[in-house]
CSV table of C-alpha atoms and ligand atoms in Angstrom, one decimal:
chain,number,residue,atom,x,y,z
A,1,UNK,CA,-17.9,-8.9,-28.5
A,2,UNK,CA,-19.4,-12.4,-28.0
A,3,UNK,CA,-22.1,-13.8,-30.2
A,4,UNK,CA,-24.4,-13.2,-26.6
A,5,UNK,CA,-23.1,-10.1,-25.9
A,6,UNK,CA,-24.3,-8.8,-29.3
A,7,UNK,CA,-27.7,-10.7,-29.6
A,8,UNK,CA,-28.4,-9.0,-26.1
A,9,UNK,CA,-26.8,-5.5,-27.2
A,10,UNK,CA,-29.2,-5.6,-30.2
A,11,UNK,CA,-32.5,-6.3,-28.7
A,12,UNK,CA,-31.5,-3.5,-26.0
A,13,UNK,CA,-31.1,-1.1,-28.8
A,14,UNK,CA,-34.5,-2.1,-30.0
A,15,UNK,CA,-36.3,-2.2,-27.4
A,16,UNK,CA,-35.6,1.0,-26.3
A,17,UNK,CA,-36.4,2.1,-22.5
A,18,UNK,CA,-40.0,2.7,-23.5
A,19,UNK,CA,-40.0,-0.6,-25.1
A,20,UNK,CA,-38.7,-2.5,-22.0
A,21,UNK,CA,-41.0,-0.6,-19.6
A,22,UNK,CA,-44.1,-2.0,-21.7
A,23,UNK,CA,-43.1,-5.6,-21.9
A,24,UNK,CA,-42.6,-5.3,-18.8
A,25,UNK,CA,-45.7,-5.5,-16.5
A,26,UNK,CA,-44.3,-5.5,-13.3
A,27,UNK,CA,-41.7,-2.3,-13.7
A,28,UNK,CA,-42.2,1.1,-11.8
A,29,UNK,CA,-42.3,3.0,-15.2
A,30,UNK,CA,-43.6,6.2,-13.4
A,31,UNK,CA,-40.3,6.6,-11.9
A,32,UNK,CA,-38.1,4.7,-14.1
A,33,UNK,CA,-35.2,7.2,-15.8
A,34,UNK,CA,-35.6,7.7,-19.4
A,35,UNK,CA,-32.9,5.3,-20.6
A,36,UNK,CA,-32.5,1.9,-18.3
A,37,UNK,CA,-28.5,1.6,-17.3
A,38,UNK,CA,-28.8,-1.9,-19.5
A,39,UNK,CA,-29.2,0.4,-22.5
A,40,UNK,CA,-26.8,3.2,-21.5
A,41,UNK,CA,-24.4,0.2,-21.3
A,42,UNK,CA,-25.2,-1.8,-24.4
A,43,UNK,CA,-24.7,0.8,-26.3
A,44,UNK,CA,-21.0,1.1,-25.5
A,45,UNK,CA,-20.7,-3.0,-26.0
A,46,UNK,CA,-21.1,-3.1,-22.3
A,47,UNK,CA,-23.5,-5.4,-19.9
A,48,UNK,CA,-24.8,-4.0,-17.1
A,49,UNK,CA,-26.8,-6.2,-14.4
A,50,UNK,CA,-26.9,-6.9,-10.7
A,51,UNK,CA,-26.9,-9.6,-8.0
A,52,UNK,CA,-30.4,-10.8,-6.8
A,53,UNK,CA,-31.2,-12.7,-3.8
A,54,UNK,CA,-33.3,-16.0,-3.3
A,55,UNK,CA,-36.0,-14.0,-1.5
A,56,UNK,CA,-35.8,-11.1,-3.7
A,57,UNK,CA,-37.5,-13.2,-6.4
A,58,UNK,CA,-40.7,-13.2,-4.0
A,59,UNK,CA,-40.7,-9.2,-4.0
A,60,UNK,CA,-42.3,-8.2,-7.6
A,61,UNK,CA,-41.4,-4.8,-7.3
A,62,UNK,CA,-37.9,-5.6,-7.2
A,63,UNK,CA,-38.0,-7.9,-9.8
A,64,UNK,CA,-39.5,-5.1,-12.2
A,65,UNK,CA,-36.7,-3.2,-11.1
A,66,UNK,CA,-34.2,-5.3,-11.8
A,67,UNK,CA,-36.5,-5.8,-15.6
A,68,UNK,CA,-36.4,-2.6,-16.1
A,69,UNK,CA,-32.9,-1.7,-15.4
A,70,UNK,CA,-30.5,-5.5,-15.9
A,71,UNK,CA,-29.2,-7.0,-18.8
A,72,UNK,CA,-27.7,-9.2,-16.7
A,73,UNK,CA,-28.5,-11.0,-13.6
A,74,UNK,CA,-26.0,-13.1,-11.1
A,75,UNK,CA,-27.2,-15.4,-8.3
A,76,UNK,CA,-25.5,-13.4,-4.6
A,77,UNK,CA,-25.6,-16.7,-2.6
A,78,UNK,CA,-28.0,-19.4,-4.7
A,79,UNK,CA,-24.7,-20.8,-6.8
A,80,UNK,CA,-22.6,-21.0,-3.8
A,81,UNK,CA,-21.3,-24.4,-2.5
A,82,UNK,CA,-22.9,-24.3,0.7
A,83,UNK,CA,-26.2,-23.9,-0.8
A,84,UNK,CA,-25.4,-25.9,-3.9
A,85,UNK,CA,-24.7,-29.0,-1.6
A,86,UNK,CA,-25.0,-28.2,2.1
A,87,UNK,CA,-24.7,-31.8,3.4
A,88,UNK,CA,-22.8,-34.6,1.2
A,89,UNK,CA,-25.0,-35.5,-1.0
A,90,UNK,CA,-27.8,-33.3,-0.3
A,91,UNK,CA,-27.8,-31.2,-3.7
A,92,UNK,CA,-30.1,-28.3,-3.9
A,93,UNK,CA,-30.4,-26.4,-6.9
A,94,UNK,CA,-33.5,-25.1,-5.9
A,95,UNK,CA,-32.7,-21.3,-5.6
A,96,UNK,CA,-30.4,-21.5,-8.4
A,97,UNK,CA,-32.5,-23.0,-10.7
A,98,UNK,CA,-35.3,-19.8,-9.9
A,99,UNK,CA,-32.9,-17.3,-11.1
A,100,UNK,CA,-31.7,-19.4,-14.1
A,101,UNK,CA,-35.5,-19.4,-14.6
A,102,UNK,CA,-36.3,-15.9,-14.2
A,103,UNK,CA,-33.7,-15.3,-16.4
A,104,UNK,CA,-34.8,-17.3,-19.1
A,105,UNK,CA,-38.1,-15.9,-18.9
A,106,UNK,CA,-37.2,-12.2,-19.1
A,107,UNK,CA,-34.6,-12.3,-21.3
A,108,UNK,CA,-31.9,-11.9,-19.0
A,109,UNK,CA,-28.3,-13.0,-19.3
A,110,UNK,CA,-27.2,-14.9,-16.7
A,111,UNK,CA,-24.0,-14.7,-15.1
A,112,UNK,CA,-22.7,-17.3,-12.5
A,113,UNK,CA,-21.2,-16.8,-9.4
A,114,UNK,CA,-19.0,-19.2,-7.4
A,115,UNK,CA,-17.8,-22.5,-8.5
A,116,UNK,CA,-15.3,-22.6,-5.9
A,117,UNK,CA,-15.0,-20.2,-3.1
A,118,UNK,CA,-11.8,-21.6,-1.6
A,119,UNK,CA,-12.6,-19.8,1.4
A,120,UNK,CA,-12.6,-21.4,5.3
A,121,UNK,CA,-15.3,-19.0,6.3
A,122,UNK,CA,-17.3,-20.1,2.8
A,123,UNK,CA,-17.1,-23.5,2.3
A,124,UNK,CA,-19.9,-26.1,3.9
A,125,UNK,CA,-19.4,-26.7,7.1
A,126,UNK,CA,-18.7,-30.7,6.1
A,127,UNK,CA,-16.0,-29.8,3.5
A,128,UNK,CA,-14.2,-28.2,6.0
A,129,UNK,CA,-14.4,-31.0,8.0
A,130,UNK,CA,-13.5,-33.7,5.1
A,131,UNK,CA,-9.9,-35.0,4.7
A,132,UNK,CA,-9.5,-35.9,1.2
A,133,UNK,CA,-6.9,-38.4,2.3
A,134,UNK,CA,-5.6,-38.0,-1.3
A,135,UNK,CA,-5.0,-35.5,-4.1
A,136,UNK,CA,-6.7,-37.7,-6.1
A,137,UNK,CA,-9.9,-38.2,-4.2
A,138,UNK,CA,-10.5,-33.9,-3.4
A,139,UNK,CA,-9.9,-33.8,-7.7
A,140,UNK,CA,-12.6,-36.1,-8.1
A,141,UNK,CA,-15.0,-34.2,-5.8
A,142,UNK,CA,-13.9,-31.0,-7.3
A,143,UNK,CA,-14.2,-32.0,-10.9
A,144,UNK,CA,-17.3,-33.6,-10.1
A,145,UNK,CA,-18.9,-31.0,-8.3
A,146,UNK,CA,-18.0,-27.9,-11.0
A,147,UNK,CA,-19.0,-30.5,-13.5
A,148,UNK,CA,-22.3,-31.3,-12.4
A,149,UNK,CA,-22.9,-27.6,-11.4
A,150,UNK,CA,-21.5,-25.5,-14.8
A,151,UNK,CA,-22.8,-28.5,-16.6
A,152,UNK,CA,-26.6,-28.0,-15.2
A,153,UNK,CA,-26.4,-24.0,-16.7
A,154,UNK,CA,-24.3,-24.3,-20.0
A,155,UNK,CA,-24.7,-22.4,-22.0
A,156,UNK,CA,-27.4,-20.3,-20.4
A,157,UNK,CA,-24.7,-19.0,-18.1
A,158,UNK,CA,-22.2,-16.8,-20.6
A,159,UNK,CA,-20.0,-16.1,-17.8
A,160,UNK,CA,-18.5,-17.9,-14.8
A,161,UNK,CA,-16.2,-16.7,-11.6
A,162,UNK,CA,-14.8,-20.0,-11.7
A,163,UNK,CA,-12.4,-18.9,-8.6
A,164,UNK,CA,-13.5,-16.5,-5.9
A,165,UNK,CA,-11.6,-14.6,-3.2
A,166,UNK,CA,-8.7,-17.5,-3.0
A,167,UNK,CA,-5.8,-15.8,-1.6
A,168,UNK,CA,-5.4,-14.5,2.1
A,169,UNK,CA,-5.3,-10.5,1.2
A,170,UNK,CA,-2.6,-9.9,4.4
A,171,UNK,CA,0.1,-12.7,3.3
A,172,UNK,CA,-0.8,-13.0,-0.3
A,173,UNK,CA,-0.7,-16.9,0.0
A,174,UNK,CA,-3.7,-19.5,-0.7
A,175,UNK,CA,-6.2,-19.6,1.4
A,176,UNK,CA,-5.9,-22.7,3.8
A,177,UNK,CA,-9.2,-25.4,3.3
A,178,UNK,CA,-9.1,-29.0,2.5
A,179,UNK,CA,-8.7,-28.3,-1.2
A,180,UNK,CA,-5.4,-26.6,-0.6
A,181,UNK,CA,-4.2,-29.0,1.8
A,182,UNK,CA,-4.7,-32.2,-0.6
A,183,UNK,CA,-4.1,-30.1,-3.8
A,184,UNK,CA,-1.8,-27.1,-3.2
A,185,UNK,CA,-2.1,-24.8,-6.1
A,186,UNK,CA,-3.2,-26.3,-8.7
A,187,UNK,CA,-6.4,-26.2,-6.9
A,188,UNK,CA,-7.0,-23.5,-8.8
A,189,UNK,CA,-5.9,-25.0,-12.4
A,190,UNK,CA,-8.1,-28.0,-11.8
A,191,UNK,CA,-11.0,-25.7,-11.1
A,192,UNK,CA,-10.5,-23.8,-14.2
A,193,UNK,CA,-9.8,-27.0,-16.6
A,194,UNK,CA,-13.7,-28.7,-14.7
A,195,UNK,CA,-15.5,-25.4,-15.9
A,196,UNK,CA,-14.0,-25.4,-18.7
A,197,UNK,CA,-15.2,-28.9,-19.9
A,198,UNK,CA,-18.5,-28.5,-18.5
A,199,UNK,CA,-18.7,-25.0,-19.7
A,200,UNK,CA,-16.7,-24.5,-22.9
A,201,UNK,CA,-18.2,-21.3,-24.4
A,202,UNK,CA,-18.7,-19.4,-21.3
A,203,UNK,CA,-16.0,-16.5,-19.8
A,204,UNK,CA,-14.2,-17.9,-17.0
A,205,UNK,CA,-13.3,-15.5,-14.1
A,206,UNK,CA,-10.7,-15.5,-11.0
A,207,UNK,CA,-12.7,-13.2,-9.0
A,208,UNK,CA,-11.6,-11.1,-5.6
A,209,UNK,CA,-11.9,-7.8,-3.9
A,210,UNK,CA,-8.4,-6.2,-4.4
A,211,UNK,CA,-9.0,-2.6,-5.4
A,212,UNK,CA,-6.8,0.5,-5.3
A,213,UNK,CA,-7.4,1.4,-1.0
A,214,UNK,CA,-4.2,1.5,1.1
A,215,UNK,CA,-3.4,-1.9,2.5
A,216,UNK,CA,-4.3,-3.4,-1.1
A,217,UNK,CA,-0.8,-3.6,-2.3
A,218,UNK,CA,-0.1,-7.5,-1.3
A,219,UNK,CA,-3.7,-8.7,-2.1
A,220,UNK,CA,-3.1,-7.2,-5.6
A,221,UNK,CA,0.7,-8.4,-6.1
A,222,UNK,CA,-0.6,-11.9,-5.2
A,223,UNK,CA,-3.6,-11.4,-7.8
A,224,UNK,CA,-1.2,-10.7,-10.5
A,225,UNK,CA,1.4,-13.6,-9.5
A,226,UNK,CA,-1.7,-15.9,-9.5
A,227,UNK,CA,-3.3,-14.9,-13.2
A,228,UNK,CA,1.1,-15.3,-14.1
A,229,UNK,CA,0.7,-18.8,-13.1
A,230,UNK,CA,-2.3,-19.9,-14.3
A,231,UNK,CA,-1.6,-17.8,-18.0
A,232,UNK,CA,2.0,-19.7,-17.9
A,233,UNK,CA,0.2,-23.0,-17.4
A,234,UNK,CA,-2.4,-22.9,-19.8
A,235,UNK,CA,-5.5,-22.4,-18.0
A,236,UNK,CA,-8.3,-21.2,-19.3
A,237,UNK,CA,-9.2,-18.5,-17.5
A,238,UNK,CA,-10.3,-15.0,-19.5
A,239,UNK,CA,-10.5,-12.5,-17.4
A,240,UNK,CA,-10.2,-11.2,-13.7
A,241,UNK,CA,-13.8,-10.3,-11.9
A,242,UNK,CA,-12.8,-7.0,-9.9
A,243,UNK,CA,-15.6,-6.8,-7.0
A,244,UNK,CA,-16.1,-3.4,-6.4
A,245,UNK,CA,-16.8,-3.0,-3.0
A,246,UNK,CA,-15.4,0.2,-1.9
A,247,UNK,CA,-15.3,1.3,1.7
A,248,UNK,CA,-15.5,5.6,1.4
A,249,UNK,CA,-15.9,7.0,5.0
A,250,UNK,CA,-14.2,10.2,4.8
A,251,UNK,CA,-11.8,12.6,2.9
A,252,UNK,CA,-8.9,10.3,3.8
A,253,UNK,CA,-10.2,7.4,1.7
A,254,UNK,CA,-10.5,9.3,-1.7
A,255,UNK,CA,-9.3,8.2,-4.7
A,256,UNK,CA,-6.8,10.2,-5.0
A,257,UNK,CA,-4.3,10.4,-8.3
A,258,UNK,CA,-1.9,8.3,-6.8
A,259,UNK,CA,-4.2,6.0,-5.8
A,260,UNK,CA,-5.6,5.6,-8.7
A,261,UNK,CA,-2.7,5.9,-10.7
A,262,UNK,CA,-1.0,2.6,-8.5
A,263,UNK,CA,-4.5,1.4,-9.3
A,264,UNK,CA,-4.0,1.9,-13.2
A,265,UNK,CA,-0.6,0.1,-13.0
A,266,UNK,CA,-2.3,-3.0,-11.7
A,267,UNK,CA,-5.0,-3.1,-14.2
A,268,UNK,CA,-2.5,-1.7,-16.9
A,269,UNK,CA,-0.5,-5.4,-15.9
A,270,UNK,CA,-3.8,-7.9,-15.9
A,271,UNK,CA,-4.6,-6.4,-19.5
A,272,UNK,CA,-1.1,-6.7,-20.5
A,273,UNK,CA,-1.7,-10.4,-19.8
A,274,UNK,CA,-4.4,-10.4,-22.1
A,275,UNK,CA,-6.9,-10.7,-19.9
A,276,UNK,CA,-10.8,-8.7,-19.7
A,277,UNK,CA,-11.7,-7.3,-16.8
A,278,UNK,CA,-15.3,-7.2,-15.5
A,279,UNK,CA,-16.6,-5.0,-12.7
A,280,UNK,CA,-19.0,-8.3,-10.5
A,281,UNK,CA,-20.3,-6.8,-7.4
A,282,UNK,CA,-19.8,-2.9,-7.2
A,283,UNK,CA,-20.9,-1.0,-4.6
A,284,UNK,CA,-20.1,2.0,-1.8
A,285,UNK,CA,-19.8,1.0,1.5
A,286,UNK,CA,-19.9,4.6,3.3
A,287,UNK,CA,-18.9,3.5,6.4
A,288,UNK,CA,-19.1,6.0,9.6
A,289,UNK,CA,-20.1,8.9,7.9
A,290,UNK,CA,-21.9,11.4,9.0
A,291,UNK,CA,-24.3,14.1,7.7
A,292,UNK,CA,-27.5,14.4,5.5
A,293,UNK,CA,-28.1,11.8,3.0
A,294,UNK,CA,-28.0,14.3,-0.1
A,295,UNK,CA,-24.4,15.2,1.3
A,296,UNK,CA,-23.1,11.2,1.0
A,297,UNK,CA,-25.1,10.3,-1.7
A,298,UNK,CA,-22.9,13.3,-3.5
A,299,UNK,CA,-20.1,12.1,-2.8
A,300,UNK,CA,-21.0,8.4,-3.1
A,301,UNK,CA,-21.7,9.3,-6.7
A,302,UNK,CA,-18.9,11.4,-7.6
A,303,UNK,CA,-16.5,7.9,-6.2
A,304,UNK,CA,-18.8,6.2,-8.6
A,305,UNK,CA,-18.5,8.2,-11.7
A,306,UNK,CA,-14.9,8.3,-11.5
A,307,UNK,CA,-14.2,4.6,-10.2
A,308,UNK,CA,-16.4,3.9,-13.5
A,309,UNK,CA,-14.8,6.1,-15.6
A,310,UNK,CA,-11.3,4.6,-14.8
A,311,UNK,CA,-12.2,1.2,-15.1
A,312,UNK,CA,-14.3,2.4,-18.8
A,313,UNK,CA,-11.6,3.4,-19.7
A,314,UNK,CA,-9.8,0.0,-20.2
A,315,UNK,CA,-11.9,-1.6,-23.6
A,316,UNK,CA,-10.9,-4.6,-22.0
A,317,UNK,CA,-13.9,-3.8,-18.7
A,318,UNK,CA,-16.8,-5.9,-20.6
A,319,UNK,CA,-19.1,-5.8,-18.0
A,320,UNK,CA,-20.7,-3.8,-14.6
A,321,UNK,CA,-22.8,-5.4,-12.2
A,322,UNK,CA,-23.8,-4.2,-8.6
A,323,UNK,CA,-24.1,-6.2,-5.9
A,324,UNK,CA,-28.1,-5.4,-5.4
A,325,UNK,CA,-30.0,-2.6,-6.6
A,326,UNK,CA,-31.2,-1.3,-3.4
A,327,UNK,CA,-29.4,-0.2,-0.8
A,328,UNK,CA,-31.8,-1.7,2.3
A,329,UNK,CA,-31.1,-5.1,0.5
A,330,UNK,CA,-27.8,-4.9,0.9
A,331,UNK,CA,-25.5,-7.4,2.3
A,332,UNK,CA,-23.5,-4.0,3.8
A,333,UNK,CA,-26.5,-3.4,6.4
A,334,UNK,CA,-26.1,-6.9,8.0
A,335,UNK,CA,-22.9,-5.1,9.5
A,336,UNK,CA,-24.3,-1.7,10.8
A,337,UNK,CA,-23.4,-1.4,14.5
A,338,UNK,CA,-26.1,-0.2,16.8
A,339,UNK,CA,-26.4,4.3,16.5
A,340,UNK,CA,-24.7,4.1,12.8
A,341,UNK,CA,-26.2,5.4,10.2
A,342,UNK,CA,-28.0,3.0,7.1
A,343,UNK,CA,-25.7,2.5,4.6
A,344,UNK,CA,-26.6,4.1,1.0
A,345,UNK,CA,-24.1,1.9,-1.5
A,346,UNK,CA,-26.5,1.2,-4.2
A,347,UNK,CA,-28.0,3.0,-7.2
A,348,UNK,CA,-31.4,3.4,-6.0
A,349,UNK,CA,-33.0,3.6,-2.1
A,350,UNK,CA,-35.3,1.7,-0.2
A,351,UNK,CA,-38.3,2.9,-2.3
A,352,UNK,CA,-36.6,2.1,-5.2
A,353,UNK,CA,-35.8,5.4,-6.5
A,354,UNK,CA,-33.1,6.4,-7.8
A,355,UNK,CA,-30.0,8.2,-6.4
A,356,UNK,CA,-27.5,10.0,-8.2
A,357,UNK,CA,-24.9,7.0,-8.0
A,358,UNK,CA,-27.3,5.9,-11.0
A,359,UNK,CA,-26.9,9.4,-12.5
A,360,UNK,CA,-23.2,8.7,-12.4
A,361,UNK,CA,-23.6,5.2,-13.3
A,362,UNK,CA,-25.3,6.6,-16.6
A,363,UNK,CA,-22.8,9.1,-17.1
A,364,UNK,CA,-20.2,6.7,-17.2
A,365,UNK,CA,-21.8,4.4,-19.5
A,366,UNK,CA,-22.7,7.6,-21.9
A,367,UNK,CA,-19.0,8.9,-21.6
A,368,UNK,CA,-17.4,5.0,-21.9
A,369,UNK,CA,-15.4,4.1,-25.3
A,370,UNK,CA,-16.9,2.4,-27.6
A,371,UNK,CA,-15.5,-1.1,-27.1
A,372,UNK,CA,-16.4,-3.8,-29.5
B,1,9MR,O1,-23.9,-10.7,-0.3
B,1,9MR,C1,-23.6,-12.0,0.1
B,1,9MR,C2,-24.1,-12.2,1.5
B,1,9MR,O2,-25.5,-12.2,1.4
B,1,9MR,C3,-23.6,-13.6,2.0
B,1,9MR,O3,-24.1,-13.7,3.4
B,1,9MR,C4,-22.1,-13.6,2.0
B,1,9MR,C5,-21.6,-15.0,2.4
B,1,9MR,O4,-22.0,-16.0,1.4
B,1,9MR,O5,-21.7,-13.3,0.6
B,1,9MR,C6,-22.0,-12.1,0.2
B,1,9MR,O6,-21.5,-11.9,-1.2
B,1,9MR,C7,-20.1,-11.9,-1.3
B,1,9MR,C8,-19.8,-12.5,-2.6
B,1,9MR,O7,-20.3,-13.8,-2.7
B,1,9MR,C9,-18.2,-12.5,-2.8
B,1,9MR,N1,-17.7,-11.2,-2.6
B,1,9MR,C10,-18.1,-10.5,-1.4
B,1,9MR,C11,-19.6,-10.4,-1.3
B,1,9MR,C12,-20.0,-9.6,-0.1
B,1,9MR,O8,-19.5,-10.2,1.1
């Protein structure tokens, strides 16, 4: 356990749930569960926290939620390149620098999330349209860029997905952008050796959405051939950031024994490397189901407890956040087809209350290992 990680863990433990709901004015406590799922977690050496949105730090009852229930908090779009510096030389650090200020102000760990989505889709518009003409002009932006960014947060941010969602999950190879073109591979290394100077006492993550459905098996191979590489060559990278996201729509997703247990043979391989794991955006995308909400929200949790369980298992999982609290804030709705049901894929519902994925959540953290 980090210095952080045990600082933070202590004043949990202190503070108690009761404790947290006073000195916090703007929390729900009539409805808040006994223990928050930071304390649950803490006391099995674990942080728990969640994503929050730019515009989420306008809603207040949100933000007591996410008091009375984070130890952690991560930035879902604020950190990201294209909002970082939309335009060349347009920097904006105006959303990130709210969160890093709530943060700060509540007593929140802050976790950062991306340095460099190497992503077509994800990059600004104008990096996309750059030609670096050399591999040494795209390493000077790059190095210049994570620099100025992890620089602007150290050491407040204790944890950093230096990498995100790289590798093309059908063919397993890099992701094609302007980085790749004038770099190649080491892309990646030179991302990880920037943070790393700007950021030396943080975790550094390579963070993607492999998990254990069908269709995973390349995406995952790939994952463990690129943490190979980069272990082989030095770089400084400490751990892999699984997402999380899980797509359940009916009995044929489940996660079955085999599943899990190819699931358990990848993980079982990143640990082997030495490597942490840390669960960064979880959440349970149900997809076309059907039926009363008390029926998915049953089996939502029962994913969840188990998912959690397996991945608790593993002392080397040192962290669980969701991606949101709330399941109407989640970026899942934005791709609800006309006549299909609202999704459910977060802990608690649109009037913030809980569901019994949190029940499961705090089961999991109350059954967890002791990991230190
Ligand atoms: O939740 C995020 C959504 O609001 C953004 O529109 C989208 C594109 O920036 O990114 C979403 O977050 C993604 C995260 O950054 C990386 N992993 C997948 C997440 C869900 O798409």
């Amino acid at each position: 356990m980090t210095r952080l990680d045990r600082r933070r863990m202590l004043q949990l433990m202190a503070a108690g749930s009761a404790g947290l709901a006073l000195a916090r004015p703007g929390a729900r406590a009539a409805q808040a569960p006994e223990e928050s799922l930071a304390a649950l977690a803490a006391k099995r050496g674990l942080i728990f926290g969640s994503a929050v949105s730019t515009p989420q730090l306008d809603d207040p009852a949100y933000l007591g939620l996410v008091r009375q229930e984070c130890a952690a908090v991560v930035a879902e779009n604020a950190q990201k390149m294209y909002a970082i510096l939309p335009e060349p030389e347009a920097w904006d650090f105006g959303g990130a620098d709210a969160l890093a200020e709530f943060a700060a102000r509540n007593g929140l760990d802050l976790r950062g999330h991306a340095l460099l989505w190497n992503h077509p889709d994800y990059l600004p518009d104008w990096v996309m349209e750059t030609e670096f003409g050399t591999a040494a002009a795209a390493e000077d932006f790059l190095r210049g860029y994570i620099g100025r960014v992890a620089g602007r947060y150290a050491p407040q941010i204790y944890a950093w997905d230096v990498v995100n969602e790289t590798l093309d999950p059908e063919t397993g190879e890099l992701r094609d952008t302007p980085f790749t073109k004038a770099l190649g591979p080491q892309v990646i290394d030179i991302a990880f050796d920037a943070a790393k100077a700007a950021a030396p006492g943080a975790k550094l993550a390579y963070n993607d959405y492999m998990s254990w459905e069908d269709g995973h098996e390349t995406h995952r191979t790939a994952v463990l051939r690129l943490l190979e590489r980069l272990l082989a060559q030095d770089a400084p990278v400490t751990g892999l950031g699984i997402q999380g996201h899980a797509r359940w729509t009916d009995r044929e997703a489940e996660f079955s024994p085999a599943r899990q247990k190819a699931w358990r043979g990848f993980l079982d391989e990143v640990t082997g490397m030495g490597l942490d794991l840390y669960v960064t955006e979880l959440d349970v995308n149900d997809g076309d189901a059907t039926g009363p909400d008390a029926v998915r929200d049953a089996e939502i949790a029962a994913y969840t407890k188990d998912y959690l369980g397996l991945m608790l298992d593993y002392p080397q999982t040192k962290e669980v956040l969701t991606w949101g609290l709330a399941d109407h804030d989640s970026w899942i709705q934005a791709f609800v087809d006309e006549g299909e049901l609202v999704r459910r894929p977060l802990p608690f519902d649109d009037e913030y209350r809980p569901k019994p994925m949190r029940e499961a959540m705090a089961a999991a953290f109350r059954a967890a290992p002791q990991r230190s």
